[in-house]
PDB file of C-alpha atoms in Angstrom:
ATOM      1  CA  UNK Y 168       2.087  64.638 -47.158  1.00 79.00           C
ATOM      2  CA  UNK Y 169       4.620  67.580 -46.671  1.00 90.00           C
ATOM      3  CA  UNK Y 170       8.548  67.395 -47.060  1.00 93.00           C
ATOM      4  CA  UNK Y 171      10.816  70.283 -47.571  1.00 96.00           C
ATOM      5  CA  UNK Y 172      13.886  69.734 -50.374  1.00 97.00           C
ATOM      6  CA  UNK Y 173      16.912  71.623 -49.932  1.00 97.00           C
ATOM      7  CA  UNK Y 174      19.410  72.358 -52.789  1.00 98.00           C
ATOM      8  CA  UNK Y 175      22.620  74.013 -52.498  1.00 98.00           C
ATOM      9  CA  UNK Y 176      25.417  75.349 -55.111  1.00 98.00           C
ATOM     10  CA  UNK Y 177      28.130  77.536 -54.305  1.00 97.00           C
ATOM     11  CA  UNK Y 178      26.251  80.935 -52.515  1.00 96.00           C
ATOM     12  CA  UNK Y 179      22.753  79.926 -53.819  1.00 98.00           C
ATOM     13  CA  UNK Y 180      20.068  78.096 -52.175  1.00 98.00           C
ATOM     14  CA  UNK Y 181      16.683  76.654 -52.959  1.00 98.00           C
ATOM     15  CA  UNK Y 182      13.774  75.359 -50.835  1.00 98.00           C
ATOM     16  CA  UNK Y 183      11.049  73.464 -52.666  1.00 97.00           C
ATOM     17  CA  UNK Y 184       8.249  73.034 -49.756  1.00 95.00           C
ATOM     18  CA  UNK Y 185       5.363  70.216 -51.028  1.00 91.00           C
ATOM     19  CA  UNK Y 186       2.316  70.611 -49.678  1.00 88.00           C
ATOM     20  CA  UNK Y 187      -0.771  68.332 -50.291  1.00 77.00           C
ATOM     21  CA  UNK Y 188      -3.440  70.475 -51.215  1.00 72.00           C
ATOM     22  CA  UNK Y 189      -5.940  67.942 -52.711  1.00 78.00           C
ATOM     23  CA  UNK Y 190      -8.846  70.100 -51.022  1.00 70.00           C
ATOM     24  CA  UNK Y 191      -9.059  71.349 -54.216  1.00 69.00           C
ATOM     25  CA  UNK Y 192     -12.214  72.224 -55.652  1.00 67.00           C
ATOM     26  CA  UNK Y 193     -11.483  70.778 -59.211  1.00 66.00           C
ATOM     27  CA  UNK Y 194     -10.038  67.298 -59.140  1.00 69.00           C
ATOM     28  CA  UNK Y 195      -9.754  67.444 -55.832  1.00 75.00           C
ATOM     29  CA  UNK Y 196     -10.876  66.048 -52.829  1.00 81.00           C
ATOM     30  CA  UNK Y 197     -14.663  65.256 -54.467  1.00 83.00           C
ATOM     31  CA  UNK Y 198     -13.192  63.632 -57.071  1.00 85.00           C
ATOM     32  CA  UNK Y 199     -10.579  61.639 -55.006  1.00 89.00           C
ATOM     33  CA  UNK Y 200     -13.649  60.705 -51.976  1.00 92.00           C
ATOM     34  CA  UNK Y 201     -16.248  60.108 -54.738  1.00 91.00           C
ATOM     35  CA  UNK Y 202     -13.811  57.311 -56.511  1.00 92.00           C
ATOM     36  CA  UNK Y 203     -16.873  57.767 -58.944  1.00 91.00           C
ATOM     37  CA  UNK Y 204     -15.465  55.740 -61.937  1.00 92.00           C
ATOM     38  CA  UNK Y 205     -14.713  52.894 -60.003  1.00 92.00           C
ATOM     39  CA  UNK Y 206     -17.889  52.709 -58.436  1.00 92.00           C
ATOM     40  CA  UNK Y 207     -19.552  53.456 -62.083  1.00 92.00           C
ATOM     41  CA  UNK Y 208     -18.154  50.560 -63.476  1.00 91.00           C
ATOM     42  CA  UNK Y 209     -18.706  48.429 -60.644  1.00 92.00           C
ATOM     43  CA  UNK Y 210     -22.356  49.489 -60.814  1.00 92.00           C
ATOM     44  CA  UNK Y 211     -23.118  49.022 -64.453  1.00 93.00           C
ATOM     45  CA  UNK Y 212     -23.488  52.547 -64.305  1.00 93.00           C
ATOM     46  CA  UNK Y 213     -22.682  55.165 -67.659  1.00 92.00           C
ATOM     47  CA  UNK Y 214     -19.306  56.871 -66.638  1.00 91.00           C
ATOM     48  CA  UNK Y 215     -21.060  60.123 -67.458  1.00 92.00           C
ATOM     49  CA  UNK Y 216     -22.436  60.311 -64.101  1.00 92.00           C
ATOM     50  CA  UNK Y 217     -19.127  61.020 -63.013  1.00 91.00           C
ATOM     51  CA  UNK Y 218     -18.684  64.259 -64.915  1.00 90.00           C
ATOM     52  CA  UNK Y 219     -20.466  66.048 -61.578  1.00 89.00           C
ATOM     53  CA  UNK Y 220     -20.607  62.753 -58.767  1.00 90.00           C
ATOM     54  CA  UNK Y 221     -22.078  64.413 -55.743  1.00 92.00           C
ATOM     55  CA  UNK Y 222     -22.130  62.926 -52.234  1.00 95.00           C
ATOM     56  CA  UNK Y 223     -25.223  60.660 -51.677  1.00 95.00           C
ATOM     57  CA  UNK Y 224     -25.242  59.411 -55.323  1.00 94.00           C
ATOM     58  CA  UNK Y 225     -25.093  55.915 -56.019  1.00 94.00           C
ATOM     59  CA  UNK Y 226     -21.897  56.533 -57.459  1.00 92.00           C
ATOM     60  CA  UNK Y 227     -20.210  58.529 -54.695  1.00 94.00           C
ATOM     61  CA  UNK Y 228     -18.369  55.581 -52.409  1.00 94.00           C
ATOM     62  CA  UNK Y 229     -21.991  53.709 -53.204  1.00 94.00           C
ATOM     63  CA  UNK Y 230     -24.007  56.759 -51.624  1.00 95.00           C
ATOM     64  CA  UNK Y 231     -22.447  56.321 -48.547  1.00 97.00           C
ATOM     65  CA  UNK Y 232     -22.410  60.281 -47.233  1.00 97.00           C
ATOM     66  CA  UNK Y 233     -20.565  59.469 -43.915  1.00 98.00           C
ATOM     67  CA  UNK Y 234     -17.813  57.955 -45.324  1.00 97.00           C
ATOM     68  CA  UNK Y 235     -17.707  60.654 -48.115  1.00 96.00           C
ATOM     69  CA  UNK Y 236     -17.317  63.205 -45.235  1.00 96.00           C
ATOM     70  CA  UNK Y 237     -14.323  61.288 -43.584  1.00 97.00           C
ATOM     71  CA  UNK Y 238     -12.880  61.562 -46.593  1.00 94.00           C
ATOM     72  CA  UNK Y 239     -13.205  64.946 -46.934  1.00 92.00           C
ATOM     73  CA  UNK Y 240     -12.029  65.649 -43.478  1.00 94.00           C
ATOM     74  CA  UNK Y 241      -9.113  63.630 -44.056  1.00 93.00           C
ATOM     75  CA  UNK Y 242      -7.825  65.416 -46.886  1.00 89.00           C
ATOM     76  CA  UNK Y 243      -8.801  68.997 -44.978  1.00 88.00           C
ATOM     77  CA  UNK Y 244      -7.146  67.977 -42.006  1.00 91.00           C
ATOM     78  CA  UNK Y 245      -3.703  66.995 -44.416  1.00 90.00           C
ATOM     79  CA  UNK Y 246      -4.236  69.882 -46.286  1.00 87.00           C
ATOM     80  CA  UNK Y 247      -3.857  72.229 -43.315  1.00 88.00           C
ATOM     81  CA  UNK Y 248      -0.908  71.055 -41.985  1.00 93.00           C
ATOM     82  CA  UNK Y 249       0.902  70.973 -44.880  1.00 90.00           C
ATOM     83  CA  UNK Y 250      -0.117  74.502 -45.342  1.00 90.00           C
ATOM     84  CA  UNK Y 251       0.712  75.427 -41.624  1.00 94.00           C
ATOM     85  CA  UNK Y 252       4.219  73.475 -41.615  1.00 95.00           C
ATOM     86  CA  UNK Y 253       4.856  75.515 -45.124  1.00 94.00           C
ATOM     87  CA  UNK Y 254       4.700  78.759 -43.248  1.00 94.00           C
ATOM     88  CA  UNK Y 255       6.800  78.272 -40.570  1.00 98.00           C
ATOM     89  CA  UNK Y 256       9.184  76.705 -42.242  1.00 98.00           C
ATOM     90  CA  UNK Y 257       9.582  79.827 -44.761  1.00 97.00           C
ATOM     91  CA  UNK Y 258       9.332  82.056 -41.892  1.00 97.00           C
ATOM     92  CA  UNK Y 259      12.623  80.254 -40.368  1.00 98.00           C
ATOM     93  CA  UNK Y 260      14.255  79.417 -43.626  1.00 98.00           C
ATOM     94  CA  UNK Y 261      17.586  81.175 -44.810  1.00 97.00           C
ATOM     95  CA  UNK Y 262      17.333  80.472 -48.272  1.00 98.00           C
ATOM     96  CA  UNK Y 263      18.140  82.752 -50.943  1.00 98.00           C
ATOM     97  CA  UNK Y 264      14.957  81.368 -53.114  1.00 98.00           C
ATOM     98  CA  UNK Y 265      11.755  79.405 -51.336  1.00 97.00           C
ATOM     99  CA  UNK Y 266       9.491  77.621 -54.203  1.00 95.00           C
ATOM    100  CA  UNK Y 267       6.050  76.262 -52.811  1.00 91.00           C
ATOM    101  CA  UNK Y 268       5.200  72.672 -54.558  1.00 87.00           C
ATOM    102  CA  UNK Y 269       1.553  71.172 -54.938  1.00 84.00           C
ATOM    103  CA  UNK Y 270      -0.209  68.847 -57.207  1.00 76.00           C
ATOM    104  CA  UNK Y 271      -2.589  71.312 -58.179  1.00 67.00           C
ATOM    105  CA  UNK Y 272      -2.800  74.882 -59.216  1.00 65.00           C
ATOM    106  CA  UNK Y 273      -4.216  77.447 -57.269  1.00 66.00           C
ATOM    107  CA  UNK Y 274      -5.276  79.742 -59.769  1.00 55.00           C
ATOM    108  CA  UNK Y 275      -7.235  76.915 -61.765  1.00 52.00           C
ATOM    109  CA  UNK Y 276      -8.306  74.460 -59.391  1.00 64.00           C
ATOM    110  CA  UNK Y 277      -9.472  76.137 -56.130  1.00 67.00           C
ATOM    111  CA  UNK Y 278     -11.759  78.744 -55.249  1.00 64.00           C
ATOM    112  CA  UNK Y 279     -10.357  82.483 -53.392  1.00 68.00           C
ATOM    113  CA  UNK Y 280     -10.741  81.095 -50.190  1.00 71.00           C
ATOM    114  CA  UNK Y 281      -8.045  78.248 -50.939  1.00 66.00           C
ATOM    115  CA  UNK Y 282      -5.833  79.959 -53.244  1.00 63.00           C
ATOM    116  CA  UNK Y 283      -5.024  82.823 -50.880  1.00 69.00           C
ATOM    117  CA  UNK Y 284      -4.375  80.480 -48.374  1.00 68.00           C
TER     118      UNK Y 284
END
């Protein structure tokens, strides 16, 4: 869920640090637990109910809140340490540019909270 790539040429290094941030508020970790479309078409259900799925509807994980939440957690829990191994590798890092990776854009998919992080 987190790997650092190293690139060298001549004087001139890069560190790309990936970090899995899918605690995203759009696209993220809702969308990922929910697995609404499958569960739509499974159900006989209009995919339109997955335009806002919300945990306890039939077609969040088949209403099933508990396992919704250890979703959630999961991804939380990944998220963090991804975020956490990020720092103190840049803090001990020697290289002339560090780049920080993730599926999703802060600015556009995560509320303040998560995109100061």
């Amino acid at each position: 869920h987190y790997y650092v790539e190293r690139i060298v040429k001549n004087d001139v290094s890069v560190e790309v640090y990936n970090v899995d941030t899918n605690h995203a508020e759009n696209h993220g970790s809702k969308d990922v637990c929910c697995q609404c479309y499958g569960y739509a078409s499974q159900l006989g259900l209009d995919t339109g109910v997955c335009n806002d799925p919300q945990p306890g509807d039939v077609a969040c994980v088949g209403g099933n809140v508990t396992l919704f939440n250890a979703c959630v957690a999961k991804i939380e829990s990944w998220a963090n340490e991804s975020l956490t191994r990020a720092m103190a590798d840049m803090k001990a890092s020697t290289a002339t540019f560090k780049i920080v990776n993730t599926h999703y854009s802060p600015h556009y998919h995560m509320d303040p909270v998560k995109m100061e992080k």
